[in-house]
C-alpha cells in the first residue's frame, strides 16, 4: 500500500472512528448502544485470537524457559543448599540432645561413686594394634596419665598419654589391659583381662575374669566392679565393669575363669569422663545399676480344682 495523502486521511478517519466507538462503549457500560456490535466482534475475532494464542504460547513458553534457565538453576541450587543446612541443623540438634542426656547420666554415675570428673568426647579411635581412643581433654583440664576413664554405664579404660588438649585412653578390652575386679555380693577378688579386637567383633566375650580362689562361689549373672589400685591410680574402686556370662570348668587349676559381658558398648563410645580425683571411700557396689526385677510367673491351678474363694465368710 502506497503512502499517499489519501491513505493517511483514511487511516486517520478509521482511528478517530475507533476511538469514538471505544469511548461510547466504555461510557455506556452494560447499556452501551454498541453492545451488539461487541458480541459480533467477539464471535468473529475470538476463534482467531484463540488459534493465534495456541500457536504463539508454546513459543513464548520456550523462550521464557530459555531466558529464565540460569535464574531457575540458581534458585534450585540455593534451595538445595538451604535444605542441606536445615538437615545439618536437625542432626546437630538431635546429637546435642542425645549428648546432653548422656552427660546427665554420667554426672549421676559420678555422684553415686563420689568421683570428681572431667567430661570429654571421644574424637577418634586408634588405628594401631592397641585398642585406644582419643578424647578432647588434656593436661590443661587437669588430666594426667594413669587416670580412670568411665562412661555413664561403667569402666572404659585408663589414660596412657596426655597432650595439652587431648589424651589417649587404653580401653579395658585391650589385650595389655589388666584390671583388679571384685564380684558383687561375695566380694571375691580377681583380675580382668581384655581379649582385644576379636572380642569386640563378637567372637565370644571381650573380657575375661580370673577368680583368684578357685573354690570361691561364682555364678552366671553376677556383676563385677573395679577393685581399685594402690594410690587410686590407674583405677579407682567401685566402677561397674560387666556381668558374668559363662564360667569355664576350673579343672585342676588354681583359678577359675569367667567370660564377662561389659556394661559399656566400646564400639559406640561418645561421652566419657576422666576421674581426676578419687572418692573419699570405696563405694563398693553402690554404683551398680539396679537389678531388673524378674517377671512374675502365674500360679497354675489343677484342672477342675475349685479356686479359693475370695468372698468373706460369715461366722456362726
mmCIF file of C-alpha atoms in Angstrom:
data_model
loop_
_atom_site.group_PDB
_atom_site.id
_atom_site.type_symbol
_atom_site.label_atom_id
_atom_site.label_comp_id
_atom_site.label_asym_id
_atom_site.label_seq_id
_atom_site.Cartn_x
_atom_site.Cartn_y
_atom_site.Cartn_z
ATOM 1 C CA UNK A 1 0.000 0.000 0.000
ATOM 2 C CA UNK A 2 1.421 3.292 -1.102
ATOM 3 C CA UNK A 3 1.917 6.042 1.472
ATOM 4 C CA UNK A 4 -0.252 8.785 -0.082
ATOM 5 C CA UNK A 5 -2.224 11.673 1.312
ATOM 6 C CA UNK A 6 -5.476 9.810 0.730
ATOM 7 C CA UNK A 7 -4.306 6.702 2.584
ATOM 8 C CA UNK A 8 -3.215 8.833 5.514
ATOM 9 C CA UNK A 9 -6.614 10.532 5.586
ATOM 10 C CA UNK A 10 -8.438 7.177 5.534
ATOM 11 C CA UNK A 11 -6.245 5.870 8.338
ATOM 12 C CA UNK A 12 -6.905 8.975 10.439
ATOM 13 C CA UNK A 13 -10.672 8.664 9.935
ATOM 14 C CA UNK A 14 -10.606 4.979 10.935
ATOM 15 C CA UNK A 15 -8.581 5.731 14.066
ATOM 16 C CA UNK A 16 -10.937 8.568 15.034
ATOM 17 C CA UNK A 17 -13.968 6.311 14.467
ATOM 18 C CA UNK A 18 -12.375 3.516 16.528
ATOM 19 C CA UNK A 19 -11.590 5.874 19.428
ATOM 20 C CA UNK A 20 -15.130 7.278 19.284
ATOM 21 C CA UNK A 21 -16.665 3.786 19.407
ATOM 22 C CA UNK A 22 -14.410 2.745 22.285
ATOM 23 C CA UNK A 23 -15.349 5.861 24.273
ATOM 24 C CA UNK A 24 -19.084 5.420 23.636
ATOM 25 C CA UNK A 25 -18.936 1.714 24.524
ATOM 26 C CA UNK A 26 -16.939 2.352 27.720
ATOM 27 C CA UNK A 27 -19.230 5.128 28.966
ATOM 28 C CA UNK A 28 -22.387 3.146 28.137
ATOM 29 C CA UNK A 29 -21.328 0.118 30.183
ATOM 30 C CA UNK A 30 -23.920 -2.664 30.102
ATOM 31 C CA UNK A 31 -26.421 -0.287 28.380
ATOM 32 C CA UNK A 32 -23.975 0.649 25.621
ATOM 33 C CA UNK A 33 -25.587 1.049 22.162
ATOM 34 C CA UNK A 34 -22.608 -0.871 20.762
ATOM 35 C CA UNK A 35 -23.209 -3.935 22.942
ATOM 36 C CA UNK A 36 -24.461 -5.993 19.993
ATOM 37 C CA UNK A 37 -21.506 -4.949 17.861
ATOM 38 C CA UNK A 38 -19.188 -6.017 20.693
ATOM 39 C CA UNK A 39 -20.727 -9.524 20.686
ATOM 40 C CA UNK A 40 -20.367 -9.772 16.902
ATOM 41 C CA UNK A 41 -16.691 -8.786 17.196
ATOM 42 C CA UNK A 42 -16.093 -11.403 19.876
ATOM 43 C CA UNK A 43 -17.766 -14.086 17.773
ATOM 44 C CA UNK A 44 -15.759 -13.170 14.677
ATOM 45 C CA UNK A 45 -12.321 -12.491 16.156
ATOM 46 C CA UNK A 46 -12.440 -14.842 19.235
ATOM 47 C CA UNK A 47 -11.551 -18.028 17.318
ATOM 48 C CA UNK A 48 -8.768 -16.178 15.543
ATOM 49 C CA UNK A 49 -7.336 -14.974 18.885
ATOM 50 C CA UNK A 50 -7.512 -18.489 20.407
ATOM 51 C CA UNK A 51 -5.814 -20.034 17.363
ATOM 52 C CA UNK A 52 -3.096 -17.387 17.454
ATOM 53 C CA UNK A 53 -2.578 -17.911 21.179
ATOM 54 C CA UNK A 54 -2.323 -21.708 20.704
ATOM 55 C CA UNK A 55 0.441 -21.169 18.163
ATOM 56 C CA UNK A 56 2.272 -18.395 19.979
ATOM 57 C CA UNK A 57 2.011 -19.690 23.600
ATOM 58 C CA UNK A 58 4.422 -22.689 23.247
ATOM 59 C CA UNK A 59 6.929 -20.493 21.501
ATOM 60 C CA UNK A 60 6.629 -17.883 24.238
ATOM 61 C CA UNK A 61 6.937 -20.502 26.987
ATOM 62 C CA UNK A 62 10.017 -21.979 25.336
ATOM 63 C CA UNK A 63 11.577 -18.556 25.051
ATOM 64 C CA UNK A 64 10.761 -17.770 28.715
ATOM 65 C CA UNK A 65 12.233 -21.101 29.792
ATOM 66 C CA UNK A 66 15.445 -20.415 27.880
ATOM 67 C CA UNK A 67 15.797 -16.888 29.218
ATOM 68 C CA UNK A 68 14.913 -17.947 32.833
ATOM 69 C CA UNK A 69 17.087 -21.110 32.890
ATOM 70 C CA UNK A 70 20.113 -19.525 34.630
ATOM 71 C CA UNK A 71 17.872 -17.955 37.272
ATOM 72 C CA UNK A 72 15.990 -21.229 37.865
ATOM 73 C CA UNK A 73 19.294 -23.050 38.240
ATOM 74 C CA UNK A 74 20.489 -20.532 40.813
ATOM 75 C CA UNK A 75 17.193 -20.816 42.724
ATOM 76 C CA UNK A 76 17.387 -24.611 42.700
ATOM 77 C CA UNK A 77 20.984 -24.536 43.957
ATOM 78 C CA UNK A 78 20.019 -22.063 46.683
ATOM 79 C CA UNK A 79 17.095 -24.236 47.811
ATOM 80 C CA UNK A 80 19.315 -27.328 47.811
ATOM 81 C CA UNK A 81 21.902 -25.565 49.983
ATOM 82 C CA UNK A 82 19.153 -24.363 52.319
ATOM 83 C CA UNK A 83 17.741 -27.888 52.663
ATOM 84 C CA UNK A 84 21.208 -29.272 53.376
ATOM 85 C CA UNK A 85 21.785 -26.617 56.038
ATOM 86 C CA UNK A 86 18.433 -27.389 57.683
ATOM 87 C CA UNK A 87 19.179 -31.126 57.681
ATOM 88 C CA UNK A 88 22.566 -30.485 59.292
ATOM 89 C CA UNK A 89 20.957 -28.284 61.941
ATOM 90 C CA UNK A 90 18.397 -31.013 62.676
ATOM 91 C CA UNK A 91 21.117 -33.647 63.021
ATOM 92 C CA UNK A 92 23.163 -31.350 65.266
ATOM 93 C CA UNK A 93 20.122 -30.657 67.470
ATOM 94 C CA UNK A 94 19.434 -34.386 67.841
ATOM 95 C CA UNK A 95 23.110 -35.063 68.573
ATOM 96 C CA UNK A 96 23.231 -32.302 71.192
ATOM 97 C CA UNK A 97 20.064 -33.652 72.802
ATOM 98 C CA UNK A 98 21.498 -37.185 72.953
ATOM 99 C CA UNK A 99 24.804 -35.933 74.352
ATOM 100 C CA UNK A 100 23.029 -33.812 76.937
ATOM 101 C CA UNK A 101 21.064 -36.843 78.150
ATOM 102 C CA UNK A 102 24.261 -38.933 78.237
ATOM 103 C CA UNK A 103 26.064 -36.228 80.210
ATOM 104 C CA UNK A 104 23.259 -36.151 82.790
ATOM 105 C CA UNK A 105 23.556 -39.920 83.220
ATOM 106 C CA UNK A 106 27.337 -39.596 83.526
ATOM 107 C CA UNK A 107 27.031 -36.975 86.251
ATOM 108 C CA UNK A 108 24.623 -39.264 88.097
ATOM 109 C CA UNK A 109 27.111 -42.147 87.958
ATOM 110 C CA UNK A 110 29.934 -39.907 89.176
ATOM 111 C CA UNK A 111 27.763 -38.612 92.004
ATOM 112 C CA UNK A 112 26.904 -42.111 93.251
ATOM 113 C CA UNK A 113 30.570 -43.090 93.291
ATOM 114 C CA UNK A 114 31.877 -39.817 94.708
ATOM 115 C CA UNK A 115 34.172 -39.310 91.703
ATOM 116 C CA UNK A 116 35.401 -35.885 90.598
ATOM 117 C CA UNK A 117 35.364 -35.960 86.811
ATOM 118 C CA UNK A 118 36.207 -34.013 83.655
ATOM 119 C CA UNK A 119 33.700 -34.743 80.916
ATOM 120 C CA UNK A 120 35.035 -35.370 77.414
ATOM 121 C CA UNK A 121 34.060 -36.520 73.948
ATOM 122 C CA UNK A 122 35.690 -39.331 72.016
ATOM 123 C CA UNK A 123 37.099 -37.739 68.854
ATOM 124 C CA UNK A 124 38.945 -40.645 67.214
ATOM 125 C CA UNK A 125 39.796 -44.325 67.543
ATOM 126 C CA UNK A 126 43.288 -45.800 67.429
ATOM 127 C CA UNK A 127 44.428 -47.349 64.150
ATOM 128 C CA UNK A 128 47.309 -49.452 65.515
ATOM 129 C CA UNK A 129 47.390 -52.766 67.313
ATOM 130 C CA UNK A 130 46.154 -51.272 70.601
ATOM 131 C CA UNK A 131 42.513 -50.706 71.479
ATOM 132 C CA UNK A 132 42.641 -46.966 72.130
ATOM 133 C CA UNK A 133 40.554 -43.834 71.643
ATOM 134 C CA UNK A 134 41.437 -40.148 71.755
ATOM 135 C CA UNK A 135 39.410 -37.730 73.885
ATOM 136 C CA UNK A 136 39.218 -33.936 73.680
ATOM 137 C CA UNK A 137 40.597 -33.057 77.143
ATOM 138 C CA UNK A 138 44.213 -32.972 78.239
ATOM 139 C CA UNK A 139 46.681 -31.515 80.702
ATOM 140 C CA UNK A 140 45.030 -28.087 80.510
ATOM 141 C CA UNK A 141 41.926 -29.683 82.060
ATOM 142 C CA UNK A 142 43.869 -31.428 84.822
ATOM 143 C CA UNK A 143 44.101 -34.795 83.077
ATOM 144 C CA UNK A 144 47.176 -36.908 83.860
ATOM 145 C CA UNK A 145 48.419 -40.328 82.823
ATOM 146 C CA UNK A 146 47.070 -43.358 84.712
ATOM 147 C CA UNK A 147 43.668 -41.858 85.458
ATOM 148 C CA UNK A 148 40.462 -43.869 85.245
ATOM 149 C CA UNK A 149 38.105 -43.205 82.316
ATOM 150 C CA UNK A 150 34.439 -44.148 82.596
ATOM 151 C CA UNK A 151 31.114 -43.610 80.868
ATOM 152 C CA UNK A 152 27.608 -43.442 82.310
ATOM 153 C CA UNK A 153 27.461 -47.255 82.030
ATOM 154 C CA UNK A 154 30.806 -48.229 83.543
ATOM 155 C CA UNK A 155 34.538 -48.656 83.026
ATOM 156 C CA UNK A 156 36.077 -47.511 79.726
ATOM 157 C CA UNK A 157 39.810 -47.729 80.461
ATOM 158 C CA UNK A 158 42.740 -45.627 81.629
ATOM 159 C CA UNK A 159 44.677 -42.629 80.317
ATOM 160 C CA UNK A 160 48.065 -43.582 78.847
ATOM 161 C CA UNK A 161 49.286 -40.447 77.018
ATOM 162 C CA UNK A 162 48.383 -36.813 77.607
ATOM 163 C CA UNK A 163 48.749 -33.708 75.469
ATOM 164 C CA UNK A 164 47.705 -30.133 76.214
ATOM 165 C CA UNK A 165 44.196 -30.539 74.753
ATOM 166 C CA UNK A 166 43.826 -34.280 74.071
ATOM 167 C CA UNK A 167 44.565 -37.610 75.731
ATOM 168 C CA UNK A 168 44.867 -41.242 74.672
ATOM 169 C CA UNK A 169 42.794 -43.847 76.513
ATOM 170 C CA UNK A 170 43.698 -47.545 76.570
ATOM 171 C CA UNK A 171 40.406 -49.434 76.568
ATOM 172 C CA UNK A 172 39.696 -52.157 79.098
ATOM 173 C CA UNK A 173 39.247 -54.569 76.172
ATOM 174 C CA UNK A 174 42.876 -54.251 75.059
ATOM 175 C CA UNK A 175 44.979 -57.404 75.476
ATOM 176 C CA UNK A 176 47.514 -55.434 77.521
ATOM 177 C CA UNK A 177 44.843 -54.201 79.940
ATOM 178 C CA UNK A 178 44.606 -55.794 83.397
ATOM 179 C CA UNK A 179 42.079 -54.513 85.925
ATOM 180 C CA UNK A 180 41.598 -55.655 89.511
ATOM 181 C CA UNK A 181 37.930 -56.604 89.981
ATOM 182 C CA UNK A 182 35.558 -57.670 92.726
ATOM 183 C CA UNK A 183 32.449 -59.850 92.485
ATOM 184 C CA UNK A 184 29.170 -58.335 93.601
ATOM 185 C CA UNK A 185 27.889 -59.672 96.867
ATOM 186 C CA UNK A 186 30.622 -62.185 97.744
ATOM 187 C CA UNK A 187 33.421 -59.587 97.455
ATOM 188 C CA UNK A 188 35.695 -62.250 95.981
ATOM 189 C CA UNK A 189 38.516 -60.657 94.015
ATOM 190 C CA UNK A 190 40.402 -61.412 90.830
ATOM 191 C CA UNK A 191 41.627 -59.619 87.763
ATOM 192 C CA UNK A 192 40.067 -58.742 84.435
ATOM 193 C CA UNK A 193 41.875 -59.051 81.101
ATOM 194 C CA UNK A 194 40.880 -57.767 77.693
ATOM 195 C CA UNK A 195 40.717 -60.017 74.649
ATOM 196 C CA UNK A 196 41.499 -57.372 72.036
ATOM 197 C CA UNK A 197 39.518 -56.618 68.919
ATOM 198 C CA UNK A 198 38.412 -60.194 68.277
ATOM 199 C CA UNK A 199 36.263 -59.891 71.397
ATOM 200 C CA UNK A 200 34.721 -56.664 70.119
ATOM 201 C CA UNK A 201 33.831 -58.346 66.815
ATOM 202 C CA UNK A 202 31.530 -60.722 68.648
ATOM 203 C CA UNK A 203 33.932 -63.698 68.903
ATOM 204 C CA UNK A 204 32.997 -64.510 72.499
ATOM 205 C CA UNK A 205 33.046 -62.004 75.378
ATOM 206 C CA UNK A 206 35.555 -59.122 75.102
ATOM 207 C CA UNK A 207 36.568 -59.516 78.787
ATOM 208 C CA UNK A 208 37.729 -62.452 80.890
ATOM 209 C CA UNK A 209 37.754 -62.533 84.674
ATOM 210 C CA UNK A 210 40.052 -64.822 86.623
ATOM 211 C CA UNK A 211 38.934 -65.510 90.181
ATOM 212 C CA UNK A 212 41.919 -65.953 92.484
ATOM 213 C CA UNK A 213 40.254 -68.559 94.686
ATOM 214 C CA UNK A 214 39.175 -71.495 92.531
ATOM 215 C CA UNK A 215 36.890 -72.712 95.320
ATOM 216 C CA UNK A 216 35.094 -69.417 95.802
ATOM 217 C CA UNK A 217 31.469 -69.270 94.602
ATOM 218 C CA UNK A 218 30.784 -67.558 91.277
ATOM 219 C CA UNK A 219 27.623 -67.724 89.201
ATOM 220 C CA UNK A 220 26.333 -66.557 85.835
ATOM 221 C CA UNK A 221 24.636 -63.160 86.109
ATOM 222 C CA UNK A 222 26.910 -61.960 88.910
ATOM 223 C CA UNK A 223 28.237 -58.449 88.313
ATOM 224 C CA UNK A 224 31.710 -57.010 88.810
ATOM 225 C CA UNK A 225 33.181 -53.651 89.833
ATOM 226 C CA UNK A 226 36.743 -52.353 89.905
ATOM 227 C CA UNK A 227 38.754 -53.303 92.977
ATOM 228 C CA UNK A 228 40.849 -50.135 92.887
ATOM 229 C CA UNK A 229 44.598 -49.629 92.618
ATOM 230 C CA UNK A 230 47.208 -48.622 95.132
ATOM 231 C CA UNK A 231 47.055 -44.850 95.388
ATOM 232 C CA UNK A 232 43.755 -44.979 93.367
ATOM 233 C CA UNK A 233 45.703 -44.992 90.078
ATOM 234 C CA UNK A 234 45.218 -46.132 87.419
ATOM 235 C CA UNK A 235 41.839 -47.418 88.643
ATOM 236 C CA UNK A 236 39.523 -46.057 91.286
ATOM 237 C CA UNK A 237 37.263 -48.535 93.144
ATOM 238 C CA UNK A 238 33.588 -49.243 92.563
ATOM 239 C CA UNK A 239 33.302 -48.586 88.805
ATOM 240 C CA UNK A 240 30.900 -51.095 87.188
ATOM 241 C CA UNK A 241 32.601 -53.456 84.710
ATOM 242 C CA UNK A 242 30.162 -56.079 83.481
ATOM 243 C CA UNK A 243 28.188 -59.293 84.008
ATOM 244 C CA UNK A 244 29.405 -62.890 84.114
ATOM 245 C CA UNK A 245 28.053 -64.687 81.035
ATOM 246 C CA UNK A 246 29.829 -68.049 81.140
ATOM 247 C CA UNK A 247 32.135 -69.852 83.570
ATOM 248 C CA UNK A 248 34.831 -72.209 82.342
ATOM 249 C CA UNK A 249 35.475 -75.531 84.027
ATOM 250 C CA UNK A 250 38.188 -74.959 86.632
ATOM 251 C CA UNK A 251 39.615 -78.462 86.329
ATOM 252 C CA UNK A 252 42.724 -78.828 88.477
ATOM 253 C CA UNK A 253 43.708 -75.163 88.086
ATOM 254 C CA UNK A 254 44.321 -72.752 90.911
ATOM 255 C CA UNK A 255 41.987 -70.114 89.455
ATOM 256 C CA UNK A 256 38.572 -70.014 87.760
ATOM 257 C CA UNK A 257 37.871 -68.081 84.556
ATOM 258 C CA UNK A 258 34.631 -66.407 83.524
ATOM 259 C CA UNK A 259 33.601 -64.672 80.311
ATOM 260 C CA UNK A 260 32.250 -61.199 81.048
ATOM 261 C CA UNK A 261 29.903 -59.014 79.033
ATOM 262 C CA UNK A 262 30.855 -55.365 79.725
ATOM 263 C CA UNK A 263 28.278 -52.720 80.572
ATOM 264 C CA UNK A 264 29.955 -50.304 78.144
ATOM 265 C CA UNK A 265 29.497 -50.593 74.380
ATOM 266 C CA UNK A 266 33.072 -49.966 73.266
ATOM 267 C CA UNK A 267 32.138 -49.709 69.591
ATOM 268 C CA UNK A 268 29.917 -46.635 70.143
ATOM 269 C CA UNK A 269 31.755 -44.513 72.710
ATOM 270 C CA UNK A 270 30.899 -40.813 72.680
ATOM 271 C CA UNK A 271 30.528 -39.002 76.024
ATOM 272 C CA UNK A 272 33.036 -40.167 78.654
ATOM 273 C CA UNK A 273 34.758 -38.730 81.726
ATOM 274 C CA UNK A 274 38.191 -38.801 83.333
ATOM 275 C CA UNK A 275 38.232 -39.286 87.113
ATOM 276 C CA UNK A 276 40.590 -36.509 88.217
ATOM 277 C CA UNK A 277 40.036 -37.121 91.957
ATOM 278 C CA UNK A 278 39.172 -40.466 93.627
ATOM 279 C CA UNK A 279 36.283 -40.970 96.064
ATOM 280 C CA UNK A 280 36.885 -40.469 99.779
ATOM 281 C CA UNK A 281 35.742 -44.025 100.468
ATOM 282 C CA UNK A 282 35.230 -47.181 98.425
ATOM 283 C CA UNK A 283 31.665 -47.090 97.029
ATOM 284 C CA UNK A 284 31.680 -50.927 96.775
ATOM 285 C CA UNK A 285 28.550 -51.925 94.817
ATOM 286 C CA UNK A 286 26.722 -48.592 95.150
ATOM 287 C CA UNK A 287 27.371 -47.519 91.541
ATOM 288 C CA UNK A 288 25.972 -50.705 90.001
ATOM 289 C CA UNK A 289 22.640 -50.176 88.245
ATOM 290 C CA UNK A 290 19.530 -51.615 89.914
ATOM 291 C CA UNK A 291 18.903 -55.234 89.074
ATOM 292 C CA UNK A 292 15.922 -55.794 86.774
ATOM 293 C CA UNK A 293 13.028 -57.278 88.703
ATOM 294 C CA UNK A 294 12.049 -60.763 87.483
ATOM 295 C CA UNK A 295 8.740 -61.090 85.664
ATOM 296 C CA UNK A 296 6.043 -62.606 87.888
ATOM 297 C CA UNK A 297 5.113 -66.173 86.946
ATOM 298 C CA UNK A 298 1.397 -67.051 87.081
ATOM 299 C CA UNK A 299 0.464 -69.788 89.549
ATOM 300 C CA UNK A 300 -1.098 -72.783 87.862
ATOM 301 C CA UNK A 301 -4.160 -74.465 89.415
ATOM 302 C CA UNK A 302 -5.056 -78.152 88.934
ATOM 303 C CA UNK A 303 -7.578 -78.765 86.197
ATOM 304 C CA UNK A 304 -11.065 -78.908 87.638
ATOM 305 C CA UNK A 305 -9.910 -77.876 91.111
ATOM 306 C CA UNK A 306 -12.014 -75.103 92.624
ATOM 307 C CA UNK A 307 -10.259 -71.777 93.092
ATOM 308 C CA UNK A 308 -10.095 -70.488 96.646
ATOM 309 C CA UNK A 309 -12.999 -68.208 97.408
ATOM 310 C CA UNK A 310 -12.198 -64.552 97.915
ATOM 311 C CA UNK A 311 -15.587 -63.730 99.460
ATOM 312 C CA UNK A 312 -15.671 -63.184 103.235
ATOM 313 C CA UNK A 313 -17.435 -65.892 105.230
ATOM 314 C CA UNK A 314 -19.840 -65.132 107.991
ATOM 315 C CA UNK A 315 -19.192 -66.613 111.414
ATOM 316 C CA UNK A 316 -21.749 -68.603 113.457
#
